[in-house]
Structures are given as structure tokens and as C-alpha cells.
PDB file of C-alpha atoms and ligand atoms in Angstrom:
ATOM      1  CA  MET A   1      13.305  51.643  22.191  1.00  0.00           C
ATOM      2  CA  ASN A   2      10.449  52.181  19.608  1.00  0.00           C
ATOM      3  CA  THR A   3       8.454  48.583  19.049  1.00  0.00           C
ATOM      4  CA  VAL A   4       5.019  47.803  16.938  1.00  0.00           C
ATOM      5  CA  SER A   5       3.063  48.554  20.353  1.00  0.00           C
ATOM      6  CA  THR A   6       4.697  51.902  20.858  1.00  0.00           C
ATOM      7  CA  LEU A   7       3.898  52.974  17.278  1.00  0.00           C
ATOM      8  CA  LEU A   8       0.421  51.777  17.748  1.00  0.00           C
ATOM      9  CA  GLN A   9       0.114  53.860  21.072  1.00  0.00           C
ATOM     10  CA  GLN A  10       1.363  56.809  19.111  1.00  0.00           C
ATOM     11  CA  LYS A  11      -1.653  56.634  16.613  1.00  0.00           C
ATOM     12  CA  GLN A  12      -3.756  56.170  19.509  1.00  0.00           C
ATOM     13  CA  SER A  13      -2.805  59.231  21.276  1.00  0.00           C
ATOM     14  CA  GLY A  14      -1.972  61.336  18.077  1.00  0.00           C
ATOM     15  CA  ASP A  15       1.716  61.534  18.605  1.00  0.00           C
ATOM     16  CA  ILE A  16       2.933  61.614  14.910  1.00  0.00           C
ATOM     17  CA  ILE A  17       5.129  58.802  13.853  1.00  0.00           C
ATOM     18  CA  THR A  18       8.710  60.214  12.126  1.00  0.00           C
ATOM     19  CA  MET A  19      10.262  57.691  10.007  1.00  0.00           C
ATOM     20  CA  LEU A  20      13.319  58.309   7.599  1.00  0.00           C
ATOM     21  CA  THR A  21      15.106  55.975   5.149  1.00  0.00           C
ATOM     22  CA  ALA A  22      18.753  55.218   6.181  1.00  0.00           C
ATOM     23  CA  TYR A  23      21.183  52.762   4.541  1.00  0.00           C
ATOM     24  CA  ASP A  24      24.754  53.022   6.352  1.00  0.00           C
ATOM     25  CA  TYR A  25      25.744  53.080  10.322  1.00  0.00           C
ATOM     26  CA  THR A  26      26.597  56.529  10.407  1.00  0.00           C
ATOM     27  CA  THR A  27      23.536  58.069   9.220  1.00  0.00           C
ATOM     28  CA  ALA A  28      21.320  55.670  11.028  1.00  0.00           C
ATOM     29  CA  LYS A  29      23.526  56.764  14.283  1.00  0.00           C
ATOM     30  CA  ILE A  30      22.714  60.434  14.038  1.00  0.00           C
ATOM     31  CA  MET A  31      19.016  59.641  13.146  1.00  0.00           C
ATOM     32  CA  ASP A  32      18.914  57.393  16.154  1.00  0.00           C
ATOM     33  CA  GLU A  33      20.569  60.188  18.344  1.00  0.00           C
ATOM     34  CA  CYS A  34      18.018  62.610  17.086  1.00  0.00           C
ATOM     35  CA  GLY A  35      14.924  60.614  18.019  1.00  0.00           C
ATOM     36  CA  VAL A  36      13.591  59.539  14.845  1.00  0.00           C
ATOM     37  CA  ASN A  37      10.906  56.969  15.632  1.00  0.00           C
ATOM     38  CA  SER A  38      11.510  54.590  12.701  1.00  0.00           C
ATOM     39  CA  ILE A  39      14.409  53.919  10.421  1.00  0.00           C
ATOM     40  CA  LEU A  40      13.828  52.343   6.862  1.00  0.00           C
ATOM     41  CA  ILE A  41      16.134  50.575   4.914  1.00  0.00           C
ATOM     42  CA  GLY A  42      14.116  51.253   1.819  1.00  0.00           C
ATOM     43  CA  ASP A  43      14.684  49.582  -1.645  1.00  0.00           C
ATOM     44  CA  SER A  44      15.250  53.043  -2.881  1.00  0.00           C
ATOM     45  CA  LEU A  45      18.710  52.539  -1.918  1.00  0.00           C
ATOM     46  CA  GLY A  46      19.005  50.982  -5.570  1.00  0.00           C
ATOM     47  CA  MET A  47      18.390  54.475  -7.013  1.00  0.00           C
ATOM     48  CA  VAL A  48      20.226  56.703  -4.055  1.00  0.00           C
ATOM     49  CA  MET A  49      22.773  54.511  -3.355  1.00  0.00           C
ATOM     50  CA  LEU A  50      23.759  52.615  -6.327  1.00  0.00           C
ATOM     51  CA  GLY A  51      22.607  54.789  -9.423  1.00  0.00           C
ATOM     52  CA  TYR A  52      19.867  52.428 -10.686  1.00  0.00           C
ATOM     53  CA  GLU A  53      17.118  53.852 -12.560  1.00  0.00           C
ATOM     54  CA  ASN A  54      14.503  52.539 -10.074  1.00  0.00           C
ATOM     55  CA  THR A  55      14.451  49.832  -7.341  1.00  0.00           C
ATOM     56  CA  LEU A  56      13.855  46.716  -9.675  1.00  0.00           C
ATOM     57  CA  PRO A  57      17.433  45.319  -9.742  1.00  0.00           C
ATOM     58  CA  VAL A  58      17.968  45.405  -5.903  1.00  0.00           C
ATOM     59  CA  THR A  59      18.730  42.137  -4.385  1.00  0.00           C
ATOM     60  CA  MET A  60      18.237  40.316  -1.172  1.00  0.00           C
ATOM     61  CA  GLU A  61      22.055  40.384  -0.761  1.00  0.00           C
ATOM     62  CA  ASP A  62      21.831  44.500  -1.088  1.00  0.00           C
ATOM     63  CA  MET A  63      19.154  44.741   1.361  1.00  0.00           C
ATOM     64  CA  ILE A  64      20.857  42.577   3.905  1.00  0.00           C
ATOM     65  CA  TYR A  65      24.340  44.277   3.493  1.00  0.00           C
ATOM     66  CA  HIS A  66      22.847  47.783   4.200  1.00  0.00           C
ATOM     67  CA  THR A  67      20.210  46.396   6.746  1.00  0.00           C
ATOM     68  CA  LYS A  68      23.140  45.173   9.071  1.00  0.00           C
ATOM     69  CA  ALA A  69      25.026  48.621   8.827  1.00  0.00           C
ATOM     70  CA  VAL A  70      21.773  50.187   9.979  1.00  0.00           C
ATOM     71  CA  SER A  71      20.923  47.971  12.747  1.00  0.00           C
ATOM     72  CA  ARG A  72      24.361  48.628  14.180  1.00  0.00           C
ATOM     73  CA  GLY A  73      23.872  52.436  14.052  1.00  0.00           C
ATOM     74  CA  ALA A  74      20.035  52.053  15.334  1.00  0.00           C
ATOM     75  CA  LYS A  75      19.663  51.811  19.142  1.00  0.00           C
ATOM     76  CA  ASN A  76      16.177  53.030  19.769  1.00  0.00           C
ATOM     77  CA  ALA A  77      14.460  53.505  16.292  1.00  0.00           C
ATOM     78  CA  PHE A  78      12.363  50.565  14.839  1.00  0.00           C
ATOM     79  CA  VAL A  79      14.010  49.335  12.031  1.00  0.00           C
ATOM     80  CA  VAL A  80      12.165  48.285   9.194  1.00  0.00           C
ATOM     81  CA  ALA A  81      13.879  46.624   5.980  1.00  0.00           C
ATOM     82  CA  ASP A  82      12.330  46.730   2.637  1.00  0.00           C
ATOM     83  CA  MET A  83      12.002  42.938   0.881  1.00  0.00           C
ATOM     84  CA  PRO A  84      13.023  43.333  -2.585  1.00  0.00           C
ATOM     85  CA  PHE A  85      11.359  42.908  -5.832  1.00  0.00           C
ATOM     86  CA  MET A  86      11.105  39.028  -6.523  1.00  0.00           C
ATOM     87  CA  SER A  87      11.605  37.922  -2.766  1.00  0.00           C
ATOM     88  CA  TYR A  88       8.352  37.585  -1.993  1.00  0.00           C
ATOM     89  CA  GLN A  89       6.300  37.634  -5.002  1.00  0.00           C
ATOM     90  CA  VAL A  90       7.012  33.994  -6.222  1.00  0.00           C
ATOM     91  CA  SER A  91       5.644  32.075  -3.242  1.00  0.00           C
ATOM     92  CA  VAL A  92       4.847  32.104   0.535  1.00  0.00           C
ATOM     93  CA  GLN A  93       7.513  29.804   1.229  1.00  0.00           C
ATOM     94  CA  GLU A  94      10.295  32.142  -0.470  1.00  0.00           C
ATOM     95  CA  ALA A  95       8.455  35.235   1.156  1.00  0.00           C
ATOM     96  CA  VAL A  96       8.701  33.750   4.551  1.00  0.00           C
ATOM     97  CA  ALA A  97      12.069  32.536   4.124  1.00  0.00           C
ATOM     98  CA  ASN A  98      13.419  36.085   2.792  1.00  0.00           C
ATOM     99  CA  ALA A  99      11.663  37.877   5.490  1.00  0.00           C
ATOM    100  CA  GLY A 100      13.585  35.703   7.944  1.00  0.00           C
ATOM    101  CA  ARG A 101      16.840  36.498   6.605  1.00  0.00           C
ATOM    102  CA  LEU A 102      16.293  40.224   6.996  1.00  0.00           C
ATOM    103  CA  ILE A 103      15.635  39.739  10.652  1.00  0.00           C
ATOM    104  CA  LYS A 104      18.289  37.043  11.520  1.00  0.00           C
ATOM    105  CA  GLU A 105      21.028  38.223   9.195  1.00  0.00           C
ATOM    106  CA  GLY A 106      20.292  42.043   8.830  1.00  0.00           C
ATOM    107  CA  GLY A 107      18.945  42.688  12.568  1.00  0.00           C
ATOM    108  CA  ALA A 108      15.963  44.392  11.357  1.00  0.00           C
ATOM    109  CA  ASN A 109      12.615  44.683  13.525  1.00  0.00           C
ATOM    110  CA  ALA A 110      10.236  44.215  10.676  1.00  0.00           C
ATOM    111  CA  VAL A 111      10.183  44.033   7.043  1.00  0.00           C
ATOM    112  CA  LYS A 112       8.158  46.023   4.321  1.00  0.00           C
ATOM    113  CA  LEU A 113       6.219  44.855   1.225  1.00  0.00           C
ATOM    114  CA  GLU A 114       4.399  46.600  -1.358  1.00  0.00           C
ATOM    115  CA  GLY A 115       0.712  45.324  -2.714  1.00  0.00           C
ATOM    116  CA  GLY A 116      -2.855  44.950  -1.408  1.00  0.00           C
ATOM    117  CA  ALA A 117      -5.242  41.877  -1.546  1.00  0.00           C
ATOM    118  CA  ASP A 118      -2.604  40.244  -3.734  1.00  0.00           C
ATOM    119  CA  VAL A 119      -0.081  39.674  -1.036  1.00  0.00           C
ATOM    120  CA  CYS A 120      -2.081  39.219   2.116  1.00  0.00           C
ATOM    121  CA  ASP A 121      -1.410  35.699   1.892  1.00  0.00           C
ATOM    122  CA  ARG A 122       2.434  36.421   1.986  1.00  0.00           C
ATOM    123  CA  ILE A 123       1.750  38.826   5.058  1.00  0.00           C
ATOM    124  CA  SER A 124      -0.241  36.532   7.311  1.00  0.00           C
ATOM    125  CA  ALA A 125       2.629  34.014   6.741  1.00  0.00           C
ATOM    126  CA  ILE A 126       5.454  36.374   7.833  1.00  0.00           C
ATOM    127  CA  VAL A 127       3.400  37.491  10.769  1.00  0.00           C
ATOM    128  CA  LYS A 128       2.656  33.762  11.622  1.00  0.00           C
ATOM    129  CA  SER A 129       6.565  33.447  11.749  1.00  0.00           C
ATOM    130  CA  SER A 130       6.809  36.342  14.367  1.00  0.00           C
ATOM    131  CA  ILE A 131       7.818  38.959  11.997  1.00  0.00           C
ATOM    132  CA  PRO A 132       6.106  42.276  12.091  1.00  0.00           C
ATOM    133  CA  VAL A 133       5.121  43.240   8.454  1.00  0.00           C
ATOM    134  CA  VAL A 134       4.610  47.001   7.387  1.00  0.00           C
ATOM    135  CA  ALA A 135       2.695  47.081   4.057  1.00  0.00           C
ATOM    136  CA  HIS A 136       3.029  49.780   1.302  1.00  0.00           C
ATOM    137  CA  LEU A 137      -0.036  50.953  -0.776  1.00  0.00           C
ATOM    138  CA  GLY A 138      -0.754  53.400  -3.678  1.00  0.00           C
ATOM    139  CA  LEU A 139       2.380  54.599  -5.848  1.00  0.00           C
ATOM    140  CA  THR A 140       4.196  51.312  -5.169  1.00  0.00           C
ATOM    141  CA  PRO A 141       7.678  51.841  -6.866  1.00  0.00           C
ATOM    142  CA  GLN A 142       8.305  48.224  -7.511  1.00  0.00           C
ATOM    143  CA  SER A 143       4.931  48.492  -9.869  1.00  0.00           C
ATOM    144  CA  VAL A 144       6.735  51.164 -11.978  1.00  0.00           C
ATOM    145  CA  ASN A 145       6.107  49.206 -15.226  1.00  0.00           C
ATOM    146  CA  ALA A 146       2.772  48.152 -14.522  1.00  0.00           C
ATOM    147  CA  PHE A 147       1.919  51.657 -13.631  1.00  0.00           C
ATOM    148  CA  GLY A 148       3.658  53.073 -16.627  1.00  0.00           C
ATOM    149  CA  GLY A 149       5.887  55.394 -14.665  1.00  0.00           C
ATOM    150  CA  PHE A 150       5.815  57.264 -11.097  1.00  0.00           C
ATOM    151  CA  LYS A 151       2.225  58.472 -11.188  1.00  0.00           C
ATOM    152  CA  VAL A 152      -0.017  59.338  -8.092  1.00  0.00           C
ATOM    153  CA  GLN A 153      -2.661  56.881  -7.647  1.00  0.00           C
ATOM    154  CA  GLY A 154      -6.006  56.868  -6.324  1.00  0.00           C
ATOM    155  CA  LYS A 155      -7.339  59.511  -8.090  1.00  0.00           C
ATOM    156  CA  ASP A 156     -10.395  58.265  -9.577  1.00  0.00           C
ATOM    157  CA  PHE A 157     -13.505  56.775  -7.441  1.00  0.00           C
ATOM    158  CA  GLU A 158     -12.806  53.239  -8.491  1.00  0.00           C
ATOM    159  CA  HIS A 159      -8.993  52.996  -7.811  1.00  0.00           C
ATOM    160  CA  ALA A 160      -9.643  54.989  -4.422  1.00  0.00           C
ATOM    161  CA  LYS A 161     -12.205  52.490  -3.286  1.00  0.00           C
ATOM    162  CA  LYS A 162      -9.683  49.644  -4.114  1.00  0.00           C
ATOM    163  CA  LEU A 163      -7.010  51.353  -2.072  1.00  0.00           C
ATOM    164  CA  ILE A 164      -9.582  51.552   0.698  1.00  0.00           C
ATOM    165  CA  ALA A 165     -10.542  48.003   0.643  1.00  0.00           C
ATOM    166  CA  ASP A 166      -6.739  47.006   0.200  1.00  0.00           C
ATOM    167  CA  ALA A 167      -5.997  48.853   3.360  1.00  0.00           C
ATOM    168  CA  ILE A 168      -8.654  46.859   5.079  1.00  0.00           C
ATOM    169  CA  LYS A 169      -7.210  43.670   3.897  1.00  0.00           C
ATOM    170  CA  ILE A 170      -3.779  44.248   4.814  1.00  0.00           C
ATOM    171  CA  GLN A 171      -4.586  45.203   8.370  1.00  0.00           C
ATOM    172  CA  GLU A 172      -6.584  42.071   8.447  1.00  0.00           C
ATOM    173  CA  ALA A 173      -3.778  39.915   7.178  1.00  0.00           C
ATOM    174  CA  GLY A 174      -1.672  41.160  10.334  1.00  0.00           C
ATOM    175  CA  ALA A 175       0.030  44.069   8.991  1.00  0.00           C
ATOM    176  CA  CYS A 176       1.483  46.431  11.992  1.00  0.00           C
ATOM    177  CA  ALA A 177       1.194  49.506   9.873  1.00  0.00           C
ATOM    178  CA  VAL A 178       1.001  50.623   6.287  1.00  0.00           C
ATOM    179  CA  VAL A 179       3.333  52.824   3.963  1.00  0.00           C
ATOM    180  CA  LEU A 180       0.733  55.236   1.933  1.00  0.00           C
ATOM    181  CA  GLU A 181       2.826  56.490  -0.832  1.00  0.00           C
ATOM    182  CA  GLY A 182       1.821  59.205  -3.644  1.00  0.00           C
ATOM    183  CA  ILE A 183      -1.864  59.132  -3.062  1.00  0.00           C
ATOM    184  CA  PRO A 184      -4.540  62.316  -2.588  1.00  0.00           C
ATOM    185  CA  ALA A 185      -4.277  63.768   0.984  1.00  0.00           C
ATOM    186  CA  LYS A 186      -7.916  63.328   1.399  1.00  0.00           C
ATOM    187  CA  LEU A 187      -8.203  59.736   0.521  1.00  0.00           C
ATOM    188  CA  ALA A 188      -4.912  59.165   2.939  1.00  0.00           C
ATOM    189  CA  GLU A 189      -7.101  60.494   5.523  1.00  0.00           C
ATOM    190  CA  ILE A 190     -10.028  58.216   4.907  1.00  0.00           C
ATOM    191  CA  ILE A 191      -7.724  55.128   5.151  1.00  0.00           C
ATOM    192  CA  THR A 192      -6.200  56.581   8.271  1.00  0.00           C
ATOM    193  CA  GLU A 193      -9.559  56.915   9.840  1.00  0.00           C
ATOM    194  CA  LYS A 194     -10.442  53.457   8.936  1.00  0.00           C
ATOM    195  CA  LEU A 195      -7.433  51.880  10.130  1.00  0.00           C
ATOM    196  CA  ALA A 196      -6.781  50.664  13.657  1.00  0.00           C
ATOM    197  CA  ILE A 197      -2.821  50.451  12.539  1.00  0.00           C
ATOM    198  CA  PRO A 198      -0.983  53.441  11.881  1.00  0.00           C
ATOM    199  CA  THR A 199      -0.661  54.997   8.328  1.00  0.00           C
ATOM    200  CA  ILE A 200       3.004  56.289   7.452  1.00  0.00           C
ATOM    201  CA  GLY A 201       2.763  58.781   4.423  1.00  0.00           C
ATOM    202  CA  ILE A 202       4.830  59.806   1.773  1.00  0.00           C
ATOM    203  CA  GLY A 203       3.461  62.187  -0.860  1.00  0.00           C
ATOM    204  CA  ALA A 204       0.067  61.558   0.860  1.00  0.00           C
ATOM    205  CA  GLY A 205      -0.406  64.673   3.080  1.00  0.00           C
ATOM    206  CA  ASN A 206      -0.284  65.599   6.582  1.00  0.00           C
ATOM    207  CA  GLY A 207      -3.644  63.272   7.597  1.00  0.00           C
ATOM    208  CA  CYS A 208      -1.615  60.360   8.207  1.00  0.00           C
ATOM    209  CA  ASP A 209      -0.456  58.990  11.589  1.00  0.00           C
ATOM    210  CA  GLY A 210       3.354  59.386  10.534  1.00  0.00           C
ATOM    211  CA  GLN A 211       5.495  60.546   7.615  1.00  0.00           C
ATOM    212  CA  VAL A 212       8.811  59.115   5.917  1.00  0.00           C
ATOM    213  CA  LEU A 213      10.899  60.760   3.643  1.00  0.00           C
ATOM    214  CA  VAL A 214      14.087  59.244   1.522  1.00  0.00           C
ATOM    215  CA  TYR A 215      17.129  61.056   3.416  1.00  0.00           C
ATOM    216  CA  GLN A 216      18.888  62.179   0.370  1.00  0.00           C
ATOM    217  CA  ASP A 217      15.712  64.183  -0.525  1.00  0.00           C
ATOM    218  CA  MET A 218      15.169  65.767   2.640  1.00  0.00           C
ATOM    219  CA  LEU A 219      18.859  66.900   2.801  1.00  0.00           C
ATOM    220  CA  GLY A 220      19.556  68.257  -0.752  1.00  0.00           C
ATOM    221  CA  LEU A 221      21.377  65.334  -1.670  1.00  0.00           C
ATOM    222  CA  THR A 222      19.110  64.239  -4.990  1.00  0.00           C
ATOM    223  CA  THR A 223      20.092  65.103  -8.114  1.00  0.00           C
ATOM    224  CA  GLY A 224      17.704  65.166 -11.268  1.00  0.00           C
ATOM    225  CA  HIS A 225      14.394  64.910 -10.374  1.00  0.00           C
ATOM    226  CA  ILE A 226      12.779  65.897  -6.931  1.00  0.00           C
ATOM    227  CA  PRO A 227       9.444  64.962  -6.328  1.00  0.00           C
ATOM    228  CA  LYS A 228       6.762  67.535  -5.328  1.00  0.00           C
ATOM    229  CA  PHE A 229       6.515  66.102  -1.740  1.00  0.00           C
ATOM    230  CA  ALA A 230      10.030  65.898  -0.905  1.00  0.00           C
ATOM    231  CA  LYS A 231      10.786  69.171   1.272  1.00  0.00           C
ATOM    232  CA  CYS A 232      14.472  69.805   1.604  1.00  0.00           C
ATOM    233  CA  PHE A 233      15.010  70.416   5.316  1.00  0.00           C
ATOM    234  CA  ALA A 234      18.845  71.317   5.139  1.00  0.00           C
ATOM    235  CA  ASP A 235      21.026  71.697   2.138  1.00  0.00           C
ATOM    236  CA  VAL A 236      23.549  69.496   3.220  1.00  0.00           C
ATOM    237  CA  GLY A 237      24.410  68.749  -0.841  1.00  0.00           C
ATOM    238  CA  ASN A 238      25.558  72.411  -1.373  1.00  0.00           C
ATOM    239  CA  LEU A 239      27.620  72.285   1.963  1.00  0.00           C
ATOM    240  CA  MET A 240      29.419  68.941   0.698  1.00  0.00           C
ATOM    241  CA  ARG A 241      30.374  70.479  -2.664  1.00  0.00           C
ATOM    242  CA  LYS A 242      31.794  73.609  -0.758  1.00  0.00           C
ATOM    243  CA  GLY A 243      33.600  71.103   1.518  1.00  0.00           C
ATOM    244  CA  ILE A 244      34.983  69.223  -1.381  1.00  0.00           C
ATOM    245  CA  GLN A 245      36.027  72.327  -3.629  1.00  0.00           C
ATOM    246  CA  ASP A 246      37.772  74.085  -0.462  1.00  0.00           C
ATOM    247  CA  TYR A 247      39.812  70.569   0.221  1.00  0.00           C
ATOM    248  CA  ILE A 248      40.714  70.674  -3.446  1.00  0.00           C
ATOM    249  CA  THR A 249      42.005  74.372  -3.267  1.00  0.00           C
ATOM    250  CA  GLU A 250      43.699  73.867  -0.031  1.00  0.00           C
ATOM    251  CA  THR A 251      45.535  70.852  -0.753  1.00  0.00           C
ATOM    252  CA  LYS A 252      46.645  72.205  -3.920  1.00  0.00           C
ATOM    253  CA  LEU A 253      47.872  75.337  -2.014  1.00  0.00           C
ATOM    254  CA  LYS A 254      49.591  72.900   0.446  1.00  0.00           C
ATOM    255  CA  SER A 255      47.788  75.457   3.030  1.00  0.00           C
ATOM    256  CA  PHE A 256      46.132  71.713   4.115  1.00  0.00           C
ATOM    257  CA  PRO A 257      47.658  70.116   6.051  1.00  0.00           C
ATOM    258  CA  SER A 258      48.595  72.903   8.350  1.00  0.00           C
ATOM    259  CA  GLN A 259      50.888  72.205  11.391  1.00  0.00           C
ATOM    260  CA  ALA A 260      47.453  71.935  13.353  1.00  0.00           C
ATOM    261  CA  HIS A 261      46.893  68.728  11.474  1.00  0.00           C
ATOM    262  CA  SER A 262      50.706  67.222  11.424  1.00  0.00           C
ATOM    263  CA  TYR A 263      52.423  65.528  14.040  1.00  0.00           C
ATOM    264  CA  SER A 264      55.447  66.731  15.477  1.00  0.00           C
ATOM    265  CA  ILE A 265      59.003  65.077  16.367  1.00  0.00           C
ATOM    266  CA  ASP A 266      61.774  66.239  18.583  1.00  0.00           C
ATOM    267  CA  ASP A 267      64.391  68.267  16.132  1.00  0.00           C
ATOM    268  CA  LYS A 268      67.284  66.474  17.851  1.00  0.00           C
ATOM    269  CA  ILE A 269      66.225  63.070  16.401  1.00  0.00           C
ATOM    270  CA  ILE A 270      65.537  64.593  13.106  1.00  0.00           C
ATOM    271  CA  GLU A 271      69.204  66.047  13.242  1.00  0.00           C
ATOM    272  CA  GLN A 272      70.497  62.693  14.025  1.00  0.00           C
ATOM    273  CA  LEU A 273      68.493  61.153  11.338  1.00  0.00           C
ATOM    274  CA  LYS A 274      70.005  63.605   8.909  1.00  0.00           C
ATOM    275  CA  GLU A 275      73.470  62.989  10.138  1.00  0.00           C
ATOM    276  CA  GLU A 276      72.996  59.143   9.487  1.00  0.00           C
ATOM    277  CA  PHE A 277      71.421  59.267   6.064  1.00  0.00           C
TER     278      PHE A 277
HETATM  279  O1  KIV B   1      12.046  52.388  -0.784  1.00  0.00           O
HETATM  280  C1  KIV B   1      11.780  53.430   0.034  1.00  0.00           C
HETATM  281  O2  KIV B   1      12.538  54.131   0.304  1.00  0.00           O
HETATM  282  C2  KIV B   1      10.417  53.446   0.482  1.00  0.00           C
HETATM  283  C3  KIV B   1       9.663  54.992   0.889  1.00  0.00           C
HETATM  284  C4  KIV B   1       9.851  55.517  -0.053  1.00  0.00           C
HETATM  285  C5  KIV B   1       8.688  54.700   1.543  1.00  0.00           C
HETATM  286  O3  KIV B   1       9.725  52.607   0.389  1.00  0.00           O
END
């Protein structure tokens, strides 16, 4: 069973943490059986499951619904649920109440929220309620409008310095890990060395303590723009297309369902039925 302490031990021993996103029971179960350390119900579900342009419309109800399904499928992985846009920004009280719902109703082991120094009061209040918090720095998708698009962060000295300072502050506030997204690999290495808590990178190079990918990206299920960091490990998308096309062809030809996929009945009963009707 993966917990906050096992993730910390992994950092200390150099055993790289593997995290993937999942949004449903079946996918979570397969990932869990494969031995992934952690499953994230990312608010990326807004884009890859619900078809929105960004993560901003995702609601607490969306997150709880998908977190419940994933929690039922994950027996060993550490389950982290994203706090959606505006579920923690308004007040510390709302942040604690919404984090509590993801644990109590969703069954998550931890919550994740975006931001640095500006959300430290939320992080410490949630942690004080005995809920582990994963922080998220760098290209934080909920700030897409403030950033003016999905752009790599921390490329100049001042921004890089601010990211290092933010990482230290979120650790002091009690975060148990931090996702580093869309930042230069060498900056992620510095942050990883400075922190005692694990860093989990996405588009942040291989110097982090762990890696996370959106599962649609790593299984070739994403259409449209595919980010540079998103390696496709198996072309499941094209396998699905072939399967669906074969189903349409065979069904129209009536070669499906064959006898192998049909149920039989005693011929005598059929004779009797025909006589009667
Ligand atoms: O929402 C998400 O899937 C995420 C990952 C990209 C880290 O936050």
C-alpha cells in the first residue's frame, strides 16, 4: 500500500515514484494491478473526459464522481484528487471543506492544489485537518488566463527564483509532495535537491523524484495538440479505431455474432415452438 511515508522513503532511497492520471474504475484497476505508485484524478478530466478547452469549468461534483470510481479500482496506489478551480481560492474554510469532501465522499488519500506562497494558508489549514496535500508549481493549468496560454514557466532568473522560493514555502506549509509542471529540467533538479519532500515532474525533465503523465497522452488517445513531454508508450488510440472499424464491418456482414458468440437451444424445443406458433 502506497502512502505519504512510502513516497517519502522512495525519494530518500532514489526509487523513482510513478504516477498516472485515471478517471474511472477500470483504468484505475489496471494501473493498480500494474503497480503504479500513485493515481491522480487530475482536473485534466475536464479536457480529456468532458471535452472542455481547459480545466476551469470542472466542478467539485465532477471531481467527486470520478474520484469515487478511481478509489474503488485502486487498492494499492496512493490516490490523489485535484481540487478544481475556485474550490480553494475563495477562502481557507471553503478549501478545507472541499478537501474534506474529496477524502470523505470521493475516497481519495490526498488532495492536490495549484499555487505557491499565495496558497500556503490553504495548504497548512488542510494539513491541520489531517489531509495530505500535494502542491503543484510551474505551468499550473488553472492559471491559463493569467499566463496567456500554456507556456513553459521559470525560464528567466526572477521567475526561476520565485519558483524555488515557492517550493520551499509550500514544503514549510506542510505539503507532502509537489508536482512540477512545464519548467526547465535543470530548474526542476535544483528544486528537487533543495526539498525534503518528493517532486513529481511532468514536462520537468528526469531529475525529479517521480514522473506523472495524463494517461490519454501516454496511450495515444489524445487528439489535437500533444505536448512535447508526452511520450506515447502504446498506440491504444489506433488499436481502438481498428477494433471499432472491424466491429462495424463484421456486424454489417453478419459474420458477427457467429455461433461462438451465440447461445444454443435444443432443436426439439424449437420444433415444438414452431408447431405452436
Ligand atoms: O490535472 C492533471 O492531470 C494534472 C497533471 C497534469 C499533473 O494536474
